[in-house]
Amino acid sequence: MESSKPAQIVKDVVEAAVEKVGDALTPDVPGAPGSAPPPLQEPTTPHGPLPPKAEQGAPDTRTPTGAETGVPKIAKGQQGAYLTTANGARLRDTDHSLKAGPRGPVLLQDHHLREKITHFDHERIPERVVHARGAGAHGTFVAYGAAEEVTRAGFLKKGRETPVFVRFSTVLGSRGSADTVRDTRGFATKFYTDEGTFDLVANNIPVFFIQDAIKFPDVIHAGKPHPDREIPQAQSAHDTFWDFVSLHTEAQHHTIWNMSDRGIPRSYRTMEGFGVHTFRMVDEAGATVLVKFHWKPKLGVHSLTWEEAQLIGGIDPDYHRRDLYDAIEAGAYPEWELGIQVFPDTPEETFAGIDLLDPTKIVPEELAPVQPIGKLTLNKTPRNFFAETEQVAFHVGHLPPGIDVTNDPLLQGRLFSYVDTQLTRLGGPNFTQIPINRPHADVNDMLRDGFHQHAVHAGVAPYRPNSLDGGNPFPAGDREHAFVDTPVTVAEAPKVRAAPASFDDHYSQVRLFWQSMSPVEKEHIIRAYTFELGKCYHQAIKERQLQCLANVDPVLCEQVATGLGLPVPQPTVPLAEVQPSPALSQVGREWPADGRMVGIVVDAQADLGDVHEVRREVFAAGMVPLLIAAHGGTVDGLPVQRTFATGRSVEFDAVLLAGAPAPAPDALPARDAKAGSAGSAGSATVDPRMLLLVEEAWRHAKVIGAWGAGAEVLNQAGVTGTPGVVTGGSGAEVLAEVQRLMAAHRVWERFPASVA
Ligand code: HDE
């Protein structure tokens, strides 16, 4: 379609501005707001719009009924030269209300004041009842063609590229809660396919708390803060949560995943995603298979340590959001492969004895390998959080031809819930017309009117059959790629409120998960249960959950019981014989370190030539170097990004020490003199905050490198010669070894394993 004239003008202005600003002004580390550094003085000359940041995207410009408009995405912003009312009348003043004289009362006549304040008063919409806290990004999905054999979905044909928008989220917390809390993460993807939008509304945990949607309000009410005091925020470490999951034992499988390192991801970029339910794929001939969807991150699955997660929650509550956006800005585009496990579509809907309709069960990858069918790359950040991330509306019923649902009772309930919730959250039934939700396929529905109707529908006959609109729109057949509900046979059966008997096994896969963990991961799980139950007030709840753990594993139960100071109960069900699934463990492989943060400590004595080179090499490896010095400004022309006051170990994946900075004037003494000798820090000649940085990085099993004077910091922190602490003659030599070690994510040898 030809671009319209005004759109072309906007495009020209923007392109000219982009050229003018150019790359030169892009900050060298990601995160700065705006595409150009602001001037010191307030600007006074009106001018054309500034370009967006290079990494920012925006929803495609489509009409509310899915047609391309040809207008550049950038035309959406309100960035013109002159301030106007919402109706476009230019304004002379927006700083003073209209008064009867400078000291007089404000006049009711002031339509600008009223418009401004009224609009402000209504800026908030209800947050999502679950998954309120999230971060989104734009990207593309390219199909490998491997799914062509089992589905007719056009977007899965070889080489087909489809625009996507992904929103990651936590589940329990409010919109303003911290990113690094222990919780399940959402991983929802909107594929704008030309056969209709496909939403894969997934989580980072492959099983769910409940087997039937009717229990969803129960589990969420139990997980949300207590209704009387509204505490605690964004966490499961409280009585109502453990009360519910210890009584409703089908939740135990999901719960152990939450208590594992999966509950505290290092980054959205290092999470797997799972469709959870079994879906059905349909090929051109109508043949069907059952599938489970998996997202596999290119960077591997990695987590924070518990202490890191706690510290980050205070120091940088936006850690995951920032990490996602900074990585995209730095060009370290997050990538995942979409994969499917494929099962024959038999009447039993069971594979290797596992009921495929039970969303509290996985099928281990060793039994049904995950077959890669395409690649997702996130390469643009949103331009406007509210318009895109907040207003995006996912729905498990947004299915293209070739993908269908199964009778999983959890999925069936979700098919109702995702439309229903938007009616309140987005204020009416027309939310698919909001820019981020607009399909990239032609929309010819007969839905009309309603709040916030954006489409100007043509025609006089929004009903079928009609003759007044020439019979349009007509139902599509197979040749026109219609979505066909798979004619699955439903067994003749009485109406019941019941579940299949196979759904009653609540423990065998919990044990399978536990047995699949490495010793260090098991230890983390023990500590997580001990912490969470330790935060409960009521003894009965702790004892009841211990009873559940006794049915999973005696070591797990005994260790948690010891931490809680409670007796160890005996199992009430026989312990299942399970075959561990090594694919469930996060430890033991090597992965790329793209987009990781490397802190470099410098002082005036450091070999600054070396620092320049190391910084260049960190960038070249797709990571981000952040220089840490005693105070802000520059060191040898390099910008200091963190000072001793603002830099904290948890921000970095590895720390490099190019200097041994002496205590700066703003350093607090390590300990009160009355407390006697201050141990290593007492006689320290290094700034105590840098010693803390190294101690924490060591405790969190991160790689630490030092050369030249930097080695002195290692000595004073008492970590010289320990695993993962690298020294060498030059920065380049040290960095090469640090990078090699970072591939394993952490220096696991630093965690002595107390469980087998
Ligand atoms: Fe959701 N879920 N859910 N859920 N869910 C919502 O929809 C619901 C479930 C998931 O970034 C809500 O638009 C029910 C499983 C994600 O916008 C709501 C049940 C899985 C997101 C809703 C489930 C999910 C949601 C709230 C039990 C993993 C965030 C706001 C039957 C496969 C999407 C909204 C985003 C959001 C209902 C269970 C994932 C209320 C009734 C299982 C990632 O409709």
mmCIF file of C-alpha atoms in Angstrom, residues 148-411:
data_model
loop_
_atom_site.group_PDB
_atom_site.id
_atom_site.type_symbol
_atom_site.label_atom_id
_atom_site.label_comp_id
_atom_site.label_asym_id
_atom_site.label_seq_id
_atom_site.Cartn_x
_atom_site.Cartn_y
_atom_site.Cartn_z
ATOM 1 C CA GLU A 148 5.134 -28.870 8.494
ATOM 2 C CA GLU A 149 4.617 -32.615 8.752
ATOM 3 C CA VAL A 150 2.226 -32.296 11.661
ATOM 4 C CA THR A 151 0.455 -28.952 11.232
ATOM 5 C CA ARG A 152 -1.041 -26.862 8.506
ATOM 6 C CA ALA A 153 -0.283 -23.616 10.422
ATOM 7 C CA GLY A 154 1.199 -21.301 7.774
ATOM 8 C CA PHE A 155 3.554 -19.510 10.166
ATOM 9 C CA LEU A 156 5.328 -22.814 10.867
ATOM 10 C CA LYS A 157 6.219 -23.389 7.218
ATOM 11 C CA LYS A 158 9.932 -23.362 6.442
ATOM 12 C CA GLY A 159 11.484 -19.908 6.365
ATOM 13 C CA ARG A 160 8.251 -18.072 7.238
ATOM 14 C CA GLU A 161 8.977 -14.992 9.360
ATOM 15 C CA THR A 162 6.306 -13.739 11.747
ATOM 16 C CA PRO A 163 6.375 -10.583 13.897
ATOM 17 C CA VAL A 164 5.885 -11.266 17.614
ATOM 18 C CA PHE A 165 5.429 -9.441 20.891
ATOM 19 C CA VAL A 166 6.478 -11.228 24.100
ATOM 20 C CA ARG A 167 5.538 -10.298 27.649
ATOM 21 C CA PHE A 168 7.405 -11.821 30.592
ATOM 22 C CA SER A 169 5.966 -11.513 34.065
ATOM 23 C CA THR A 170 5.881 -12.643 37.664
ATOM 24 C CA VAL A 171 2.574 -14.047 38.890
ATOM 25 C CA LEU A 172 1.796 -12.950 42.419
ATOM 26 C CA GLY A 173 3.121 -9.413 42.847
ATOM 27 C CA SER A 174 1.493 -6.091 42.069
ATOM 28 C CA ARG A 175 2.639 -3.940 39.160
ATOM 29 C CA GLY A 176 5.251 -2.195 41.290
ATOM 30 C CA SER A 177 6.715 -5.291 42.941
ATOM 31 C CA ALA A 178 10.319 -6.433 42.566
ATOM 32 C CA ASP A 179 11.439 -8.568 39.644
ATOM 33 C CA THR A 180 13.600 -11.044 41.556
ATOM 34 C CA VAL A 181 11.062 -12.495 43.969
ATOM 35 C CA ARG A 182 10.650 -16.259 44.198
ATOM 36 C CA ASP A 183 7.730 -16.972 41.877
ATOM 37 C CA THR A 184 6.666 -18.572 38.613
ATOM 38 C CA ARG A 185 7.366 -16.423 35.531
ATOM 39 C CA GLY A 186 4.955 -15.850 32.639
ATOM 40 C CA PHE A 187 6.270 -16.082 29.086
ATOM 41 C CA ALA A 188 3.441 -15.031 26.774
ATOM 42 C CA THR A 189 4.023 -14.693 23.027
ATOM 43 C CA LYS A 190 1.754 -13.085 20.461
ATOM 44 C CA PHE A 191 2.501 -14.307 16.940
ATOM 45 C CA TYR A 192 0.938 -11.912 14.422
ATOM 46 C CA THR A 193 0.424 -14.579 11.746
ATOM 47 C CA ASP A 194 -1.336 -13.833 8.474
ATOM 48 C CA GLU A 195 -3.889 -16.539 9.319
ATOM 49 C CA GLY A 196 -4.878 -14.853 12.560
ATOM 50 C CA THR A 197 -3.084 -14.139 15.824
ATOM 51 C CA PHE A 198 -1.652 -17.077 17.765
ATOM 52 C CA ASP A 199 -1.036 -16.513 21.484
ATOM 53 C CA LEU A 200 1.208 -19.022 23.251
ATOM 54 C CA VAL A 201 0.533 -18.019 26.867
ATOM 55 C CA ALA A 202 3.256 -19.965 28.633
ATOM 56 C CA ASN A 203 5.129 -20.111 31.945
ATOM 57 C CA ASN A 204 8.743 -20.889 32.881
ATOM 58 C CA ILE A 205 7.536 -23.949 34.814
ATOM 59 C CA PRO A 206 6.093 -26.863 32.806
ATOM 60 C CA VAL A 207 3.397 -27.881 35.297
ATOM 61 C CA PHE A 208 0.682 -25.991 37.125
ATOM 62 C CA PHE A 209 -0.627 -25.887 40.703
ATOM 63 C CA ILE A 210 -4.032 -27.212 39.842
ATOM 64 C CA GLN A 211 -5.616 -29.658 37.445
ATOM 65 C CA ASP A 212 -8.933 -27.889 36.952
ATOM 66 C CA ALA A 213 -9.537 -24.212 36.193
ATOM 67 C CA ILE A 214 -12.251 -24.034 38.826
ATOM 68 C CA LYS A 215 -9.449 -24.062 41.448
ATOM 69 C CA PHE A 216 -7.681 -21.001 39.993
ATOM 70 C CA PRO A 217 -9.329 -18.429 42.281
ATOM 71 C CA ASP A 218 -8.434 -20.670 45.245
ATOM 72 C CA VAL A 219 -4.734 -20.994 44.480
ATOM 73 C CA ILE A 220 -4.394 -17.311 43.617
ATOM 74 C CA HIS A 221 -6.284 -16.136 46.699
ATOM 75 C CA ALA A 222 -3.952 -18.341 48.758
ATOM 76 C CA GLY A 223 -0.800 -16.989 47.068
ATOM 77 C CA LYS A 224 -1.760 -13.297 47.114
ATOM 78 C CA PRO A 225 -1.120 -11.236 50.270
ATOM 79 C CA HIS A 226 -3.294 -11.962 53.302
ATOM 80 C CA PRO A 227 -6.602 -10.155 52.944
ATOM 81 C CA ASP A 228 -6.465 -8.389 56.321
ATOM 82 C CA ARG A 229 -3.031 -6.723 56.305
ATOM 83 C CA GLU A 230 -2.209 -7.149 52.610
ATOM 84 C CA ILE A 231 1.172 -8.710 53.369
ATOM 85 C CA PRO A 232 3.437 -10.192 52.187
ATOM 86 C CA GLN A 233 3.830 -8.700 48.717
ATOM 87 C CA ALA A 234 4.875 -10.845 45.762
ATOM 88 C CA GLN A 235 5.863 -14.005 47.558
ATOM 89 C CA SER A 236 4.709 -17.403 48.622
ATOM 90 C CA ALA A 237 6.512 -17.449 52.006
ATOM 91 C CA HIS A 238 3.348 -17.126 54.090
ATOM 92 C CA ASP A 239 0.669 -19.155 55.823
ATOM 93 C CA THR A 240 -2.200 -18.958 53.338
ATOM 94 C CA PHE A 241 -0.052 -20.219 50.468
ATOM 95 C CA TRP A 242 1.351 -23.196 52.382
ATOM 96 C CA ASP A 243 -2.017 -23.858 53.949
ATOM 97 C CA PHE A 244 -3.496 -24.339 50.477
ATOM 98 C CA VAL A 245 -0.710 -26.306 48.769
ATOM 99 C CA SER A 246 -0.271 -28.686 51.702
ATOM 100 C CA LEU A 247 -4.006 -29.491 51.658
ATOM 101 C CA HIS A 248 -4.411 -29.460 47.889
ATOM 102 C CA THR A 249 -1.543 -31.820 47.203
ATOM 103 C CA GLU A 250 -1.763 -31.764 43.402
ATOM 104 C CA ALA A 251 0.062 -28.407 43.838
ATOM 105 C CA GLN A 252 3.192 -30.145 45.183
ATOM 106 C CA HIS A 253 4.819 -30.650 41.798
ATOM 107 C CA HIS A 254 4.574 -26.986 40.815
ATOM 108 C CA THR A 255 5.662 -26.010 44.311
ATOM 109 C CA ILE A 256 8.949 -27.915 44.181
ATOM 110 C CA TRP A 257 9.765 -26.165 40.890
ATOM 111 C CA ASN A 258 9.077 -22.846 42.637
ATOM 112 C CA MET A 259 11.356 -23.826 45.516
ATOM 113 C CA SER A 260 14.086 -24.795 43.064
ATOM 114 C CA ASP A 261 16.363 -22.320 41.304
ATOM 115 C CA ARG A 262 13.689 -21.989 38.576
ATOM 116 C CA GLY A 263 11.807 -19.720 40.992
ATOM 117 C CA ILE A 264 14.567 -17.080 40.900
ATOM 118 C CA PRO A 265 15.762 -16.754 37.273
ATOM 119 C CA ARG A 266 18.956 -14.858 36.486
ATOM 120 C CA SER A 267 17.202 -13.187 33.582
ATOM 121 C CA TYR A 268 14.155 -13.535 31.371
ATOM 122 C CA ARG A 269 16.735 -14.371 28.703
ATOM 123 C CA THR A 270 17.823 -17.444 30.648
ATOM 124 C CA MET A 271 14.422 -19.006 31.218
ATOM 125 C CA GLU A 272 12.770 -21.892 29.475
ATOM 126 C CA GLY A 273 9.112 -21.499 28.549
ATOM 127 C CA PHE A 274 6.435 -24.189 28.549
ATOM 128 C CA GLY A 275 2.934 -24.237 27.079
ATOM 129 C CA VAL A 276 2.074 -26.558 30.047
ATOM 130 C CA HIS A 277 -1.025 -28.094 28.463
ATOM 131 C CA THR A 278 -1.067 -30.601 25.668
ATOM 132 C CA PHE A 279 -2.267 -29.016 22.422
ATOM 133 C CA ARG A 280 -3.408 -30.661 19.222
ATOM 134 C CA MET A 281 -1.825 -30.052 15.830
ATOM 135 C CA VAL A 282 -3.746 -30.691 12.640
ATOM 136 C CA ASP A 283 -2.217 -31.192 9.188
ATOM 137 C CA GLU A 284 -3.665 -30.406 5.728
ATOM 138 C CA ALA A 285 -5.420 -33.781 5.579
ATOM 139 C CA GLY A 286 -6.975 -33.367 9.028
ATOM 140 C CA ALA A 287 -4.634 -35.866 10.713
ATOM 141 C CA THR A 288 -3.800 -34.913 14.288
ATOM 142 C CA VAL A 289 -1.013 -35.294 16.842
ATOM 143 C CA LEU A 290 -0.761 -34.114 20.429
ATOM 144 C CA VAL A 291 2.061 -31.701 21.284
ATOM 145 C CA LYS A 292 3.638 -29.861 24.185
ATOM 146 C CA PHE A 293 5.369 -26.539 23.462
ATOM 147 C CA HIS A 294 8.813 -25.667 24.848
ATOM 148 C CA TRP A 295 10.940 -22.512 24.561
ATOM 149 C CA LYS A 296 14.693 -23.220 24.897
ATOM 150 C CA PRO A 297 16.883 -20.185 25.599
ATOM 151 C CA LYS A 298 20.075 -19.851 23.568
ATOM 152 C CA LEU A 299 21.901 -18.766 26.724
ATOM 153 C CA GLY A 300 20.812 -21.794 28.754
ATOM 154 C CA VAL A 301 18.701 -21.871 31.909
ATOM 155 C CA HIS A 302 20.322 -19.932 34.739
ATOM 156 C CA SER A 303 19.250 -18.582 38.085
ATOM 157 C CA LEU A 304 20.222 -16.158 40.799
ATOM 158 C CA THR A 305 21.342 -17.326 44.192
ATOM 159 C CA TRP A 306 18.818 -16.659 46.929
ATOM 160 C CA GLU A 307 20.974 -13.980 48.560
ATOM 161 C CA GLU A 308 21.513 -12.248 45.232
ATOM 162 C CA ALA A 309 17.772 -12.227 44.576
ATOM 163 C CA GLN A 310 17.174 -10.626 47.979
ATOM 164 C CA LEU A 311 19.819 -7.953 47.554
ATOM 165 C CA ILE A 312 18.716 -7.125 44.018
ATOM 166 C CA GLY A 313 15.119 -6.804 45.187
ATOM 167 C CA GLY A 314 16.239 -3.751 47.161
ATOM 168 C CA ILE A 315 19.108 -2.441 45.075
ATOM 169 C CA ASP A 316 17.510 -2.812 41.649
ATOM 170 C CA PRO A 317 13.879 -3.973 41.805
ATOM 171 C CA ASP A 318 13.689 -3.597 38.001
ATOM 172 C CA TYR A 319 16.562 -5.984 37.438
ATOM 173 C CA HIS A 320 14.904 -8.337 34.932
ATOM 174 C CA ARG A 321 13.227 -5.553 33.036
ATOM 175 C CA ARG A 322 16.470 -3.630 32.813
ATOM 176 C CA ASP A 323 18.412 -6.731 31.806
ATOM 177 C CA LEU A 324 16.009 -7.456 28.948
ATOM 178 C CA TYR A 325 16.067 -3.924 27.598
ATOM 179 C CA ASP A 326 19.800 -3.396 28.112
ATOM 180 C CA ALA A 327 20.598 -6.641 26.309
ATOM 181 C CA ILE A 328 18.486 -5.620 23.322
ATOM 182 C CA GLU A 329 20.012 -2.143 23.300
ATOM 183 C CA ALA A 330 23.515 -3.666 23.433
ATOM 184 C CA GLY A 331 22.655 -5.873 20.441
ATOM 185 C CA ALA A 332 22.772 -9.102 22.500
ATOM 186 C CA TYR A 333 19.349 -10.100 21.166
ATOM 187 C CA PRO A 334 17.668 -12.700 23.360
ATOM 188 C CA GLU A 335 16.912 -15.883 21.431
ATOM 189 C CA TRP A 336 14.895 -19.026 22.057
ATOM 190 C CA GLU A 337 14.146 -22.059 19.977
ATOM 191 C CA LEU A 338 10.546 -23.156 19.929
ATOM 192 C CA GLY A 339 10.300 -26.915 20.198
ATOM 193 C CA ILE A 340 7.542 -29.494 20.394
ATOM 194 C CA GLN A 341 7.253 -32.885 21.984
ATOM 195 C CA VAL A 342 5.004 -34.912 19.699
ATOM 196 C CA PHE A 343 2.703 -37.721 20.833
ATOM 197 C CA PRO A 344 0.262 -39.885 18.929
ATOM 198 C CA ASP A 345 -3.319 -38.660 19.261
ATOM 199 C CA THR A 346 -4.812 -41.821 20.744
ATOM 200 C CA PRO A 347 -8.197 -42.061 22.495
ATOM 201 C CA GLU A 348 -6.383 -42.575 25.843
ATOM 202 C CA GLU A 349 -4.435 -39.271 25.423
ATOM 203 C CA THR A 350 -1.637 -40.899 27.376
ATOM 204 C CA PHE A 351 2.076 -41.295 26.612
ATOM 205 C CA ALA A 352 4.391 -43.741 28.413
ATOM 206 C CA GLY A 353 1.782 -44.035 31.138
ATOM 207 C CA ILE A 354 1.585 -40.251 31.606
ATOM 208 C CA ASP A 355 -1.848 -38.694 31.235
ATOM 209 C CA LEU A 356 -1.397 -35.880 28.687
ATOM 210 C CA LEU A 357 -4.469 -34.048 29.927
ATOM 211 C CA ASP A 358 -3.035 -33.671 33.432
ATOM 212 C CA PRO A 359 -1.279 -30.260 33.636
ATOM 213 C CA THR A 360 0.579 -31.278 36.794
ATOM 214 C CA LYS A 361 2.657 -33.806 34.803
ATOM 215 C CA ILE A 362 5.575 -33.481 32.423
ATOM 216 C CA VAL A 363 6.774 -35.931 29.818
ATOM 217 C CA PRO A 364 10.545 -36.187 30.428
ATOM 218 C CA GLU A 365 12.568 -35.111 27.411
ATOM 219 C CA GLU A 366 14.435 -38.384 27.557
ATOM 220 C CA LEU A 367 11.155 -40.149 26.684
ATOM 221 C CA ALA A 368 9.962 -37.659 24.049
ATOM 222 C CA PRO A 369 12.688 -35.364 22.727
ATOM 223 C CA VAL A 370 11.927 -31.702 22.154
ATOM 224 C CA GLN A 371 12.098 -31.120 18.404
ATOM 225 C CA PRO A 372 13.076 -27.580 17.389
ATOM 226 C CA ILE A 373 10.594 -25.966 14.966
ATOM 227 C CA GLY A 374 11.672 -22.317 14.861
ATOM 228 C CA LYS A 375 13.619 -19.472 16.393
ATOM 229 C CA LEU A 376 12.425 -16.437 18.315
ATOM 230 C CA THR A 377 14.603 -13.320 18.431
ATOM 231 C CA LEU A 378 13.683 -10.282 20.515
ATOM 232 C CA ASN A 379 15.213 -7.237 18.865
ATOM 233 C CA LYS A 380 13.136 -4.171 19.760
ATOM 234 C CA THR A 381 12.101 -2.652 23.049
ATOM 235 C CA PRO A 382 8.699 -0.981 23.310
ATOM 236 C CA ARG A 383 8.448 2.761 22.804
ATOM 237 C CA ASN A 384 5.677 3.118 25.323
ATOM 238 C CA PHE A 385 5.217 0.778 28.269
ATOM 239 C CA PHE A 386 1.529 1.431 28.783
ATOM 240 C CA ALA A 387 0.463 1.259 25.141
ATOM 241 C CA GLU A 388 2.326 -1.951 24.478
ATOM 242 C CA THR A 389 3.259 -3.957 27.571
ATOM 243 C CA GLU A 390 0.312 -2.964 29.729
ATOM 244 C CA GLN A 391 -2.374 -3.078 27.047
ATOM 245 C CA VAL A 392 -1.317 -6.279 25.353
ATOM 246 C CA ALA A 393 -4.061 -8.859 25.827
ATOM 247 C CA PHE A 394 -3.266 -12.539 25.420
ATOM 248 C CA HIS A 395 -5.809 -15.288 25.045
ATOM 249 C CA VAL A 396 -5.232 -19.045 24.803
ATOM 250 C CA GLY A 397 -8.162 -19.141 22.366
ATOM 251 C CA HIS A 398 -6.254 -17.055 19.812
ATOM 252 C CA LEU A 399 -5.405 -20.062 17.638
ATOM 253 C CA PRO A 400 -4.508 -20.219 13.945
ATOM 254 C CA PRO A 401 -5.703 -23.037 11.686
ATOM 255 C CA GLY A 402 -3.530 -26.068 12.407
ATOM 256 C CA ILE A 403 -3.325 -25.640 16.209
ATOM 257 C CA ASP A 404 -6.204 -26.664 18.444
ATOM 258 C CA VAL A 405 -6.907 -27.258 22.115
ATOM 259 C CA THR A 406 -7.401 -30.495 24.045
ATOM 260 C CA ASN A 407 -9.782 -31.352 26.866
ATOM 261 C CA ASP A 408 -7.242 -30.495 29.581
ATOM 262 C CA PRO A 409 -9.680 -29.068 32.165
ATOM 263 C CA LEU A 410 -7.242 -26.287 33.054
ATOM 264 C CA LEU A 411 -6.953 -25.177 29.451
#
